[in-house]
Backbone as JSON Lines, residues from 0, in Angstrom:
{"i":0,"aa":"M","n":[130.61,109.78,89.5],"ca":[129.34,109.11,89.65],"c":[129.29,108.31,90.99]}
{"i":1,"aa":"K","n":[130.44,107.59,91.28],"ca":[130.47,106.83,92.48],"c":[130.34,107.72,93.73]}
{"i":2,"aa":"K","n":[131.0,108.91,93.63],"ca":[130.99,109.87,94.75],"c":[129.56,110.32,95.03]}
{"i":3,"aa":"I","n":[128.79,110.5,93.93],"ca":[127.44,110.98,94.05],"c":[126.53,109.88,94.72]}
{"i":4,"aa":"N","n":[126.8,108.59,94.34],"ca":[126.06,107.43,94.95],"c":[126.37,107.4,96.46]}
{"i":5,"aa":"V","n":[127.6,107.59,96.86],"ca":[127.97,107.54,98.25],"c":[127.3,108.72,99.02]}
{"i":6,"aa":"I","n":[127.24,109.87,98.45],"ca":[126.63,111.03,99.08],"c":[125.12,110.75,99.19]}
{"i":7,"aa":"C","n":[124.46,110.27,98.19],"ca":[123.02,109.96,98.18],"c":[122.74,108.96,99.27]}
{"i":8,"aa":"V","n":[123.47,107.86,99.34],"ca":[123.17,106.84,100.35],"c":[123.4,107.42,101.76]}
{"i":9,"aa":"M","n":[124.42,108.16,101.94],"ca":[124.73,108.78,103.26],"c":[123.54,109.73,103.65]}
{"i":10,"aa":"M","n":[123.05,110.46,102.72],"ca":[121.87,111.33,103.01],"c":[120.66,110.49,103.39]}
{"i":11,"aa":"I","n":[120.44,109.4,102.68],"ca":[119.33,108.53,103.0],"c":[119.45,107.92,104.36]}
{"i":12,"aa":"V","n":[120.62,107.46,104.74],"ca":[120.9,106.84,106.02],"c":[120.67,107.93,107.11]}
{"i":13,"aa":"C","n":[121.16,109.16,106.86],"ca":[121.0,110.22,107.85],"c":[119.5,110.51,108.06]}
{"i":14,"aa":"F","n":[118.7,110.49,106.96],"ca":[117.27,110.73,107.07],"c":[116.62,109.58,107.79]}
{"i":15,"aa":"I","n":[116.98,108.38,107.54],"ca":[116.41,107.24,108.24],"c":[116.74,107.32,109.77]}
{"i":16,"aa":"N","n":[117.94,107.73,110.11],"ca":[118.3,107.82,111.49],"c":[117.55,109.0,112.18]}
{"i":17,"aa":"S","n":[117.23,110.07,111.44],"ca":[116.55,111.22,112.01],"c":[115.08,110.91,112.14]}
{"i":18,"aa":"A","n":[114.52,110.03,111.29],"ca":[113.11,109.64,111.4],"c":[112.93,108.59,112.4]}
{"i":19,"aa":"S","n":[113.29,108.82,113.65],"ca":[113.31,107.87,114.71],"c":[111.95,107.45,115.16]}
{"i":20,"aa":"I","n":[111.85,106.29,115.7],"ca":[110.59,105.78,116.25],"c":[110.25,106.43,117.55]}
{"i":21,"aa":"F","n":[111.22,107.06,118.17],"ca":[111.08,107.5,119.55],"c":[109.98,108.62,119.69]}
{"i":22,"aa":"G","n":[109.79,109.39,118.6],"ca":[108.8,110.42,118.69],"c":[107.46,110.01,118.08]}
{"i":23,"aa":"Q","n":[107.28,108.72,117.67],"ca":[106.06,108.3,117.03],"c":[105.01,107.87,118.01]}
{"i":24,"aa":"S","n":[103.87,107.63,117.42],"ca":[102.7,107.34,118.24],"c":[102.78,105.99,118.95]}
{"i":25,"aa":"D","n":[102.02,105.84,119.97],"ca":[101.88,104.54,120.68],"c":[101.44,103.43,119.76]}
{"i":26,"aa":"S","n":[100.55,103.72,118.75],"ca":[100.09,102.66,117.88],"c":[101.26,102.12,117.06]}
{"i":27,"aa":"K","n":[102.23,102.94,116.65],"ca":[103.4,102.51,115.89],"c":[104.25,101.61,116.8]}
{"i":28,"aa":"K","n":[104.46,102.0,118.04],"ca":[105.24,101.17,118.98],"c":[104.49,99.86,119.28]}
{"i":29,"aa":"D","n":[103.2,99.94,119.39],"ca":[102.4,98.7,119.62],"c":[102.57,97.78,118.46]}
{"i":30,"aa":"K","n":[102.6,98.25,117.22],"ca":[102.76,97.38,116.04],"c":[104.13,96.75,116.05]}
{"i":31,"aa":"I","n":[105.12,97.55,116.4],"ca":[106.51,97.02,116.44],"c":[106.59,95.9,117.5]}
{"i":32,"aa":"I","n":[105.99,96.11,118.64],"ca":[105.99,95.15,119.69],"c":[105.25,93.85,119.29]}
{"i":33,"aa":"A","n":[104.1,94.03,118.66],"ca":[103.32,92.88,118.17],"c":[104.11,92.1,117.12]}
{"i":34,"aa":"D","n":[104.73,92.85,116.16],"ca":[105.55,92.23,115.13],"c":[106.77,91.5,115.77]}
{"i":35,"aa":"S","n":[107.33,92.04,116.87],"ca":[108.44,91.38,117.52],"c":[107.97,90.1,118.19]}
{"i":36,"aa":"N","n":[106.85,90.07,118.78],"ca":[106.31,88.84,119.38],"c":[106.13,87.79,118.28]}
{"i":37,"aa":"T","n":[105.54,88.19,117.15],"ca":[105.38,87.29,116.03],"c":[106.69,86.76,115.53]}
{"i":38,"aa":"S","n":[107.67,87.63,115.43],"ca":[109.03,87.24,115.0],"c":[109.67,86.22,115.98]}
{"i":39,"aa":"K","n":[109.51,86.48,117.26],"ca":[110.05,85.56,118.26],"c":[109.45,84.16,118.03]}
{"i":40,"aa":"A","n":[108.11,84.11,117.82],"ca":[107.45,82.86,117.57],"c":[107.94,82.16,116.32]}
{"i":41,"aa":"E","n":[108.23,83.01,115.26],"ca":[108.73,82.44,113.99],"c":[110.17,81.89,114.2]}
{"i":42,"aa":"F","n":[111.03,82.58,114.92],"ca":[112.36,82.06,115.23],"c":[112.28,80.76,115.94]}
{"i":43,"aa":"I","n":[111.4,80.64,116.96],"ca":[111.29,79.38,117.73],"c":[110.69,78.29,116.85]}
{"i":44,"aa":"K","n":[109.69,78.67,115.99],"ca":[109.07,77.64,115.09],"c":[110.08,77.12,114.17]}
{"i":45,"aa":"T","n":[110.95,77.96,113.6],"ca":[112.0,77.58,112.67],"c":[113.07,76.68,113.36]}
{"i":46,"aa":"D","n":[113.39,77.04,114.62],"ca":[114.44,76.31,115.4],"c":[114.01,76.22,116.82]}
{"i":47,"aa":"P","n":[113.3,75.18,117.18],"ca":[112.81,75.03,118.59],"c":[113.86,75.17,119.66]}
{"i":48,"aa":"L","n":[115.1,74.95,119.35],"ca":[116.18,75.11,120.32],"c":[116.34,76.59,120.73]}
{"i":49,"aa":"M","n":[115.86,77.46,119.96],"ca":[115.97,78.91,120.24],"c":[115.15,79.29,121.49]}
{"i":50,"aa":"K","n":[114.15,78.53,121.82],"ca":[113.37,78.8,122.98],"c":[114.18,78.97,124.24]}
{"i":51,"aa":"S","n":[115.11,78.05,124.39],"ca":[116.0,78.11,125.62],"c":[116.92,79.31,125.51]}
{"i":52,"aa":"I","n":[117.35,79.74,124.38],"ca":[118.18,80.93,124.21],"c":[117.42,82.15,124.63]}
{"i":53,"aa":"F","n":[116.19,82.25,124.21],"ca":[115.3,83.39,124.61],"c":[115.15,83.35,126.14]}
{"i":54,"aa":"N","n":[114.89,82.18,126.68],"ca":[114.64,82.08,128.11],"c":[115.9,82.32,128.99]}
{"i":55,"aa":"N","n":[117.08,81.97,128.49],"ca":[118.3,82.02,129.3],"c":[119.14,83.32,128.99]}
{"i":56,"aa":"A","n":[118.84,84.03,128.0],"ca":[119.61,85.26,127.68],"c":[119.33,86.33,128.75]}
{"i":57,"aa":"Y","n":[120.33,87.13,129.03],"ca":[120.08,88.24,129.98],"c":[119.13,89.18,129.35]}
{"i":58,"aa":"G","n":[119.26,89.36,128.04],"ca":[118.36,90.29,127.34],"c":[118.42,90.09,125.88]}
{"i":59,"aa":"Y","n":[117.57,90.66,125.11],"ca":[117.53,90.54,123.65],"c":[116.84,91.7,123.01]}
{"i":60,"aa":"V","n":[117.09,91.94,121.8],"ca":[116.34,92.94,120.94],"c":[115.89,92.22,119.72]}
{"i":61,"aa":"I","n":[114.69,92.42,119.35],"ca":[114.14,91.79,118.11],"c":[113.77,92.92,117.14]}
{"i":62,"aa":"F","n":[114.32,92.86,115.92],"ca":[113.99,93.75,114.85],"c":[113.16,92.93,113.89]}
{"i":63,"aa":"P","n":[111.82,93.12,113.88],"ca":[110.97,92.25,113.13],"c":[110.97,92.55,111.62]}
{"i":64,"aa":"N","n":[111.32,93.75,111.24],"ca":[111.27,94.15,109.84],"c":[112.45,95.02,109.57]}
{"i":65,"aa":"V","n":[113.53,94.47,108.97],"ca":[114.64,95.26,108.56],"c":[114.66,95.26,107.0]}
{"i":66,"aa":"G","n":[114.68,96.46,106.43],"ca":[114.72,96.6,105.05],"c":[116.16,96.97,104.59]}
{"i":67,"aa":"K","n":[116.62,96.33,103.57],"ca":[118.01,96.49,103.13],"c":[118.02,96.61,101.67]}
{"i":68,"aa":"G","n":[118.82,97.54,101.08],"ca":[118.99,97.67,99.62],"c":[120.21,98.39,99.21]}
{"i":69,"aa":"G","n":[120.62,98.17,98.0],"ca":[121.81,98.93,97.55],"c":[122.18,98.48,96.17]}
{"i":70,"aa":"V","n":[122.94,99.44,95.59],"ca":[123.62,99.21,94.32],"c":[124.99,99.88,94.46]}
{"i":71,"aa":"G","n":[126.0,99.04,94.75],"ca":[127.36,99.58,95.03],"c":[127.49,100.03,96.46]}
{"i":72,"aa":"V","n":[126.62,100.92,96.86],"ca":[126.52,101.46,98.21],"c":[125.11,101.1,98.69]}
{"i":73,"aa":"G","n":[125.06,100.61,99.92],"ca":[123.72,100.22,100.42],"c":[123.45,100.7,101.83]}
{"i":74,"aa":"G","n":[122.23,100.43,102.24],"ca":[121.85,100.8,103.56],"c":[120.69,99.89,104.06]}
{"i":75,"aa":"A","n":[120.53,99.88,105.34],"ca":[119.41,99.13,105.91],"c":[118.95,99.88,107.14]}
{"i":76,"aa":"A","n":[117.69,99.6,107.53],"ca":[117.12,100.24,108.68],"c":[115.96,99.34,109.23]}
{"i":77,"aa":"G","n":[115.75,99.45,110.52],"ca":[114.6,98.76,111.12],"c":[114.4,99.22,112.56]}
{"i":78,"aa":"N","n":[113.25,98.94,113.12],"ca":[112.85,99.31,114.49],"c":[112.61,98.03,115.22]}
{"i":79,"aa":"G","n":[112.88,98.04,116.53],"ca":[112.67,96.82,117.27],"c":[112.29,97.08,118.74]}
{"i":80,"aa":"A","n":[112.04,95.97,119.42],"ca":[111.68,95.97,120.82],"c":[112.78,95.32,121.63]}
{"i":81,"aa":"V","n":[113.06,95.94,122.8],"ca":[114.17,95.52,123.65],"c":[113.67,94.83,124.92]}
{"i":82,"aa":"Y","n":[114.17,93.66,125.26],"ca":[113.7,92.94,126.44],"c":[114.93,92.64,127.33]}
{"i":83,"aa":"E","n":[114.7,92.83,128.65],"ca":[115.71,92.49,129.68],"c":[115.03,91.52,130.64]}
{"i":84,"aa":"N","n":[115.63,90.38,130.87],"ca":[115.02,89.37,131.75],"c":[113.57,89.08,131.25]}
{"i":85,"aa":"N","n":[113.4,88.97,129.95],"ca":[112.1,88.63,129.31],"c":[110.99,89.69,129.53]}
{"i":86,"aa":"T","n":[111.42,90.91,129.95],"ca":[110.46,92.01,130.16],"c":[110.76,93.13,129.2]}
{"i":87,"aa":"L","n":[109.78,93.63,128.53],"ca":[109.93,94.75,127.59],"c":[110.44,95.96,128.34]}
{"i":88,"aa":"I","n":[111.55,96.58,127.92],"ca":[112.05,97.71,128.62],"c":[112.31,98.95,127.64]}
{"i":89,"aa":"G","n":[112.18,98.73,126.36],"ca":[112.41,99.87,125.45],"c":[112.27,99.52,124.01]}
{"i":90,"aa":"M","n":[112.62,100.48,123.19],"ca":[112.53,100.39,121.77],"c":[113.94,100.71,121.19]}
{"i":91,"aa":"A","n":[114.18,100.22,119.98],"ca":[115.53,100.37,119.35],"c":[115.41,100.66,117.91]}
{"i":92,"aa":"K","n":[116.45,101.28,117.37],"ca":[116.58,101.62,115.96],"c":[117.86,101.04,115.43]}
{"i":93,"aa":"L","n":[117.79,100.31,114.33],"ca":[118.98,99.8,113.63],"c":[119.14,100.56,112.37]}
{"i":94,"aa":"S","n":[120.44,100.92,112.1],"ca":[120.82,101.52,110.82],"c":[122.11,100.89,110.35]}
{"i":95,"aa":"Q","n":[122.24,100.8,109.04],"ca":[123.42,100.12,108.52],"c":[123.83,100.81,107.2]}
{"i":96,"aa":"L","n":[125.13,100.93,106.99],"ca":[125.67,101.45,105.73],"c":[126.71,100.43,105.27]}
{"i":97,"aa":"S","n":[126.7,100.15,104.02],"ca":[127.69,99.16,103.44],"c":[128.19,99.62,102.1]}
{"i":98,"aa":"I","n":[129.44,99.26,101.78],"ca":[130.03,99.63,100.52],"c":[130.68,98.39,99.95]}
{"i":99,"aa":"G","n":[130.48,98.18,98.64],"ca":[131.06,97.0,97.99],"c":[130.17,96.51,96.89]}
{"i":100,"aa":"F","n":[130.43,95.28,96.37],"ca":[129.63,94.75,95.35],"c":[128.29,94.31,95.91]}
{"i":101,"aa":"Q","n":[127.21,94.93,95.58],"ca":[125.89,94.58,96.08],"c":[124.83,95.17,95.1]}
{"i":102,"aa":"A","n":[123.79,94.43,94.99],"ca":[122.65,94.88,94.14],"c":[121.38,94.16,94.59]}
{"i":103,"aa":"G","n":[120.36,94.94,94.75],"ca":[119.02,94.36,95.05],"c":[118.48,94.89,96.37]}
{"i":104,"aa":"G","n":[117.5,94.21,96.88],"ca":[116.86,94.59,98.14],"c":[116.31,93.36,98.85]}
{"i":105,"aa":"Q","n":[116.24,93.42,100.1],"ca":[115.65,92.3,100.88],"c":[115.07,92.76,102.19]}
{"i":106,"aa":"A","n":[114.21,91.92,102.75],"ca":[113.67,92.2,104.08],"c":[113.97,90.96,104.94]}
{"i":107,"aa":"Y","n":[114.34,91.26,106.17],"ca":[114.66,90.18,107.09],"c":[114.35,90.56,108.52]}
{"i":108,"aa":"R","n":[114.37,89.54,109.42],"ca":[114.18,89.69,110.83],"c":[115.58,89.54,111.51]}
{"i":109,"aa":"E","n":[115.81,90.18,112.57],"ca":[117.1,90.08,113.31],"c":[116.86,90.03,114.76]}
{"i":110,"aa":"V","n":[117.48,89.13,115.5],"ca":[117.42,89.08,116.95],"c":[118.86,89.08,117.48]}
{"i":111,"aa":"I","n":[119.1,89.93,118.43],"ca":[120.41,90.02,119.08],"c":[120.28,89.61,120.55]}
{"i":112,"aa":"F","n":[121.01,88.61,120.93],"ca":[120.94,88.16,122.38],"c":[122.11,88.72,123.13]}
{"i":113,"aa":"F","n":[121.88,89.1,124.36],"ca":[122.94,89.59,125.27],"c":[123.11,88.59,126.41]}
{"i":114,"aa":"E","n":[124.41,88.19,126.54],"ca":[124.73,87.12,127.55],"c":[124.72,87.65,128.96]}
{"i":115,"aa":"S","n":[125.08,88.93,129.09],"ca":[125.33,89.44,130.49],"c":[124.76,90.84,130.64]}
{"i":116,"aa":"K","n":[124.71,91.31,131.85],"ca":[124.3,92.67,132.16],"c":[125.17,93.7,131.49]}
{"i":117,"aa":"S","n":[126.5,93.46,131.49],"ca":[127.44,94.45,130.9],"c":[127.24,94.52,129.36]}
{"i":118,"aa":"A","n":[127.02,93.38,128.7],"ca":[126.72,93.46,127.23],"c":[125.46,94.2,126.96]}
{"i":119,"aa":"M","n":[124.41,93.94,127.79],"ca":[123.13,94.63,127.63],"c":[123.31,96.14,127.91]}
{"i":120,"aa":"Q","n":[124.12,96.45,128.9],"ca":[124.34,97.88,129.26],"c":[124.97,98.62,128.13]}
{"i":121,"aa":"R","n":[125.94,98.03,127.43],"ca":[126.55,98.73,126.29],"c":[125.46,99.04,125.18]}
{"i":122,"aa":"F","n":[124.57,98.13,125.01],"ca":[123.5,98.42,124.02],"c":[122.59,99.52,124.54]}
{"i":123,"aa":"K","n":[122.18,99.47,125.83],"ca":[121.28,100.5,126.36],"c":[121.85,101.86,126.37]}
{"i":124,"aa":"E","n":[123.21,101.95,126.46],"ca":[123.86,103.21,126.36],"c":[124.14,103.7,124.93]}
{"i":125,"aa":"S","n":[123.6,102.98,124.0],"ca":[123.75,103.24,122.53],"c":[125.24,103.31,122.18]}
{"i":126,"aa":"K","n":[126.04,102.53,122.89],"ca":[127.51,102.43,122.57],"c":[127.85,101.15,121.88]}
{"i":127,"aa":"F","n":[126.85,100.62,121.26],"ca":[126.9,99.27,120.68],"c":[126.77,99.37,119.19]}
{"i":128,"aa":"E","n":[127.74,98.7,118.45],"ca":[127.61,98.69,116.97],"c":[128.41,97.43,116.52]}
{"i":129,"aa":"F","n":[128.01,96.9,115.39],"ca":[128.66,95.79,114.77],"c":[129.61,96.27,113.73]}
{"i":130,"aa":"A","n":[130.82,95.73,113.7],"ca":[131.73,95.99,112.62],"c":[131.56,94.89,111.58]}
{"i":131,"aa":"A","n":[132.31,95.03,110.51],"ca":[132.22,94.1,109.35],"c":[132.47,92.65,109.77]}
{"i":132,"aa":"Q","n":[133.29,92.41,110.8],"ca":[133.62,90.98,111.11],"c":[132.62,90.28,111.85]}
{"i":133,"aa":"V","n":[131.63,90.95,112.4],"ca":[130.58,90.2,113.17],"c":[129.64,89.48,112.17]}
{"i":134,"aa":"S","n":[129.4,88.22,112.47],"ca":[128.5,87.46,111.59],"c":[127.3,86.98,112.28]}
{"i":135,"aa":"A","n":[126.2,86.85,111.58],"ca":[124.96,86.44,112.11],"c":[124.71,85.02,111.64]}
{"i":136,"aa":"V","n":[124.0,84.25,112.47],"ca":[123.61,82.88,112.14],"c":[122.27,82.97,111.45]}
{"i":137,"aa":"A","n":[122.15,82.35,110.29],"ca":[120.82,82.27,109.6],"c":[120.0,81.28,110.32]}
{"i":138,"aa":"A","n":[118.82,81.69,110.78],"ca":[117.9,80.88,111.53],"c":[117.31,79.74,110.66]}
{"i":139,"aa":"K","n":[117.62,78.54,111.09],"ca":[117.07,77.33,110.47],"c":[117.09,76.21,111.5]}
{"i":140,"aa":"A","n":[116.42,75.16,111.25],"ca":[116.29,74.09,112.23],"c":[117.63,73.59,112.69]}
{"i":141,"aa":"G","n":[117.89,73.62,114.02],"ca":[119.14,73.16,114.61],"c":[120.29,74.16,114.56]}
{"i":142,"aa":"A","n":[120.15,75.3,113.91],"ca":[121.21,76.26,113.77],"c":[121.72,76.77,115.13]}
{"i":143,"aa":"S","n":[120.82,76.92,116.08],"ca":[121.14,77.49,117.38],"c":[121.92,76.53,118.24]}
{"i":144,"aa":"G","n":[121.87,75.21,117.89],"ca":[122.53,74.22,118.7],"c":[124.04,74.39,118.91]}
{"i":145,"aa":"N","n":[124.73,74.96,117.87],"ca":[126.15,75.21,117.93],"c":[126.53,76.67,118.04]}
{"i":146,"aa":"A","n":[125.52,77.55,118.11],"ca":[125.8,78.98,118.22],"c":[126.37,79.3,119.57]}
{"i":147,"aa":"K","n":[127.32,80.24,119.57],"ca":[127.99,80.67,120.8],"c":[128.03,82.21,120.81]}
{"i":148,"aa":"Y","n":[128.01,82.71,122.07],"ca":[128.18,84.15,122.28],"c":[129.58,84.6,121.88]}
{"i":149,"aa":"T","n":[129.72,85.74,121.22],"ca":[130.97,86.35,120.97],"c":[130.97,87.71,121.59]}
{"i":150,"aa":"N","n":[131.9,87.9,122.5],"ca":[131.92,89.21,123.24],"c":[130.55,89.53,123.88]}
{"i":151,"aa":"G","n":[129.89,88.49,124.35],"ca":[128.62,88.66,125.1],"c":[127.38,88.81,124.2]}
{"i":152,"aa":"V","n":[127.58,88.62,122.89],"ca":[126.47,88.89,121.95],"c":[126.3,87.69,120.98]}
{"i":153,"aa":"M","n":[125.1,87.36,120.64],"ca":[124.85,86.34,119.62],"c":[123.7,86.86,118.72]}
{"i":154,"aa":"V","n":[123.82,86.71,117.4],"ca":[122.92,87.26,116.46],"c":[122.34,86.24,115.5]}
{"i":155,"aa":"F","n":[121.08,86.3,115.3],"ca":[120.36,85.43,114.32],"c":[119.58,86.27,113.38]}
{"i":156,"aa":"T","n":[119.53,85.89,112.13],"ca":[118.67,86.58,111.13],"c":[117.81,85.57,110.41]}
{"i":157,"aa":"M","n":[116.69,86.01,109.91],"ca":[115.76,85.2,109.19],"c":[115.24,85.98,107.95]}
{"i":158,"aa":"Q","n":[115.53,85.55,106.75],"ca":[115.09,86.22,105.53],"c":[113.56,86.16,105.41]}
{"i":159,"aa":"K","n":[112.98,87.32,105.06],"ca":[111.53,87.36,104.84],"c":[111.23,87.46,103.35]}
{"i":160,"aa":"G","n":[112.05,88.13,102.58],"ca":[111.76,88.23,101.19],"c":[112.76,89.07,100.45]}
{"i":161,"aa":"G","n":[112.76,89.04,99.13],"ca":[113.63,89.84,98.34],"c":[114.91,89.06,97.9]}
{"i":162,"aa":"L","n":[115.7,89.69,97.18],"ca":[116.9,89.04,96.63],"c":[118.01,90.1,96.59]}
{"i":163,"aa":"M","n":[119.15,89.73,97.26],"ca":[120.24,90.69,97.24],"c":[121.56,89.87,97.07]}
{"i":164,"aa":"Y","n":[122.38,90.34,96.12],"ca":[123.7,89.83,95.92],"c":[124.64,90.8,96.66]}
{"i":165,"aa":"E","n":[125.53,90.2,97.49],"ca":[126.34,91.09,98.29],"c":[127.71,90.55,98.6]}
{"i":166,"aa":"A","n":[128.76,91.35,98.42],"ca":[130.06,91.08,98.93],"c":[130.55,92.48,99.34]}
{"i":167,"aa":"S","n":[130.19,92.91,100.53],"ca":[130.45,94.24,100.95],"c":[130.92,94.27,102.4]}
{"i":168,"aa":"V","n":[131.4,95.47,102.78],"ca":[131.74,95.78,104.17],"c":[130.91,96.85,104.69]}
{"i":169,"aa":"G","n":[130.63,96.8,105.93],"ca":[129.83,97.9,106.59],"c":[129.62,97.52,107.99]}
{"i":170,"aa":"G","n":[128.71,98.19,108.62],"ca":[128.38,97.92,110.01],"c":[127.05,98.42,110.38]}
{"i":171,"aa":"Q","n":[126.53,97.79,111.51],"ca":[125.23,98.2,112.04],"c":[125.45,99.06,113.25]}
{"i":172,"aa":"K","n":[124.62,100.1,113.39],"ca":[124.6,100.96,114.53],"c":[123.22,100.98,115.18]}
{"i":173,"aa":"F","n":[123.14,101.09,116.49],"ca":[121.91,100.97,117.2],"c":[121.67,102.2,118.11]}
{"i":174,"aa":"K","n":[120.39,102.5,118.29],"ca":[119.96,103.52,119.3],"c":[118.91,102.9,120.13]}
{"i":175,"aa":"F","n":[119.0,103.15,121.41],"ca":[118.02,102.57,122.41],"c":[117.31,103.75,123.07]}
{"i":176,"aa":"N","n":[116.0,103.47,123.35],"ca":[115.23,104.43,124.07],"c":[114.35,103.66,125.08]}
{"i":177,"aa":"K","n":[114.52,103.97,126.36],"ca":[113.73,103.29,127.4],"c":[112.25,103.72,127.32]}
{"i":178,"aa":"I","n":[111.34,102.78,127.61],"ca":[109.92,103.13,127.58],"c":[109.4,103.23,129.01]}
C-alpha cells in the first residue's frame, strides 16, 4: 500500500511539473504577477523590516500561492514571479516532494531572496533546489530583523490557510523561464 502511495504522489508531482506555466496565456502570467505584488505588500505589512530586504536583495522570487498536501507522502507546487534588481525578469515554478509523517493540506506564500549575482544565477539556470536542511522563516512582525542569508539565500513563508501536521523530509525544486 505504501509503495502505491509513493507511486501515486510521484505521478502527481510529475504531472504538476509538466503542466508548466511557461506555455500558458499572458492573462495567467499577469495574474501571477499581480498576486506576487499583493504578496510582497502582505509580507511588508506583516513585517515592515522586510521592505529593506526587498530593496537591498540582488534578486528575489515570490510564489504567491503554494498548495501543499499529503498523507504519508506529500507534494507541493506553485508559480511565481522573479525579480532582479527590483525588475521583473521571468517566471518560476516550484515543486516539492516529501516523505514522512504528514497529513492535511495548506496554502502559503513563499519569497526567496538572493544576496548576490552568483546565487541568482544558480536559480536562473534552474540548478537551484532546497534540501531538507534548509529552513524558512515564518513571516511575522520583527522576524526579518535577525534573519541572515545562508549560502546566498534567505527564505520567508506566510501561511494563507489550511492545516497540516508534518514531520517529514523532502526538498523543493525550481524552474526558471525568462520573459
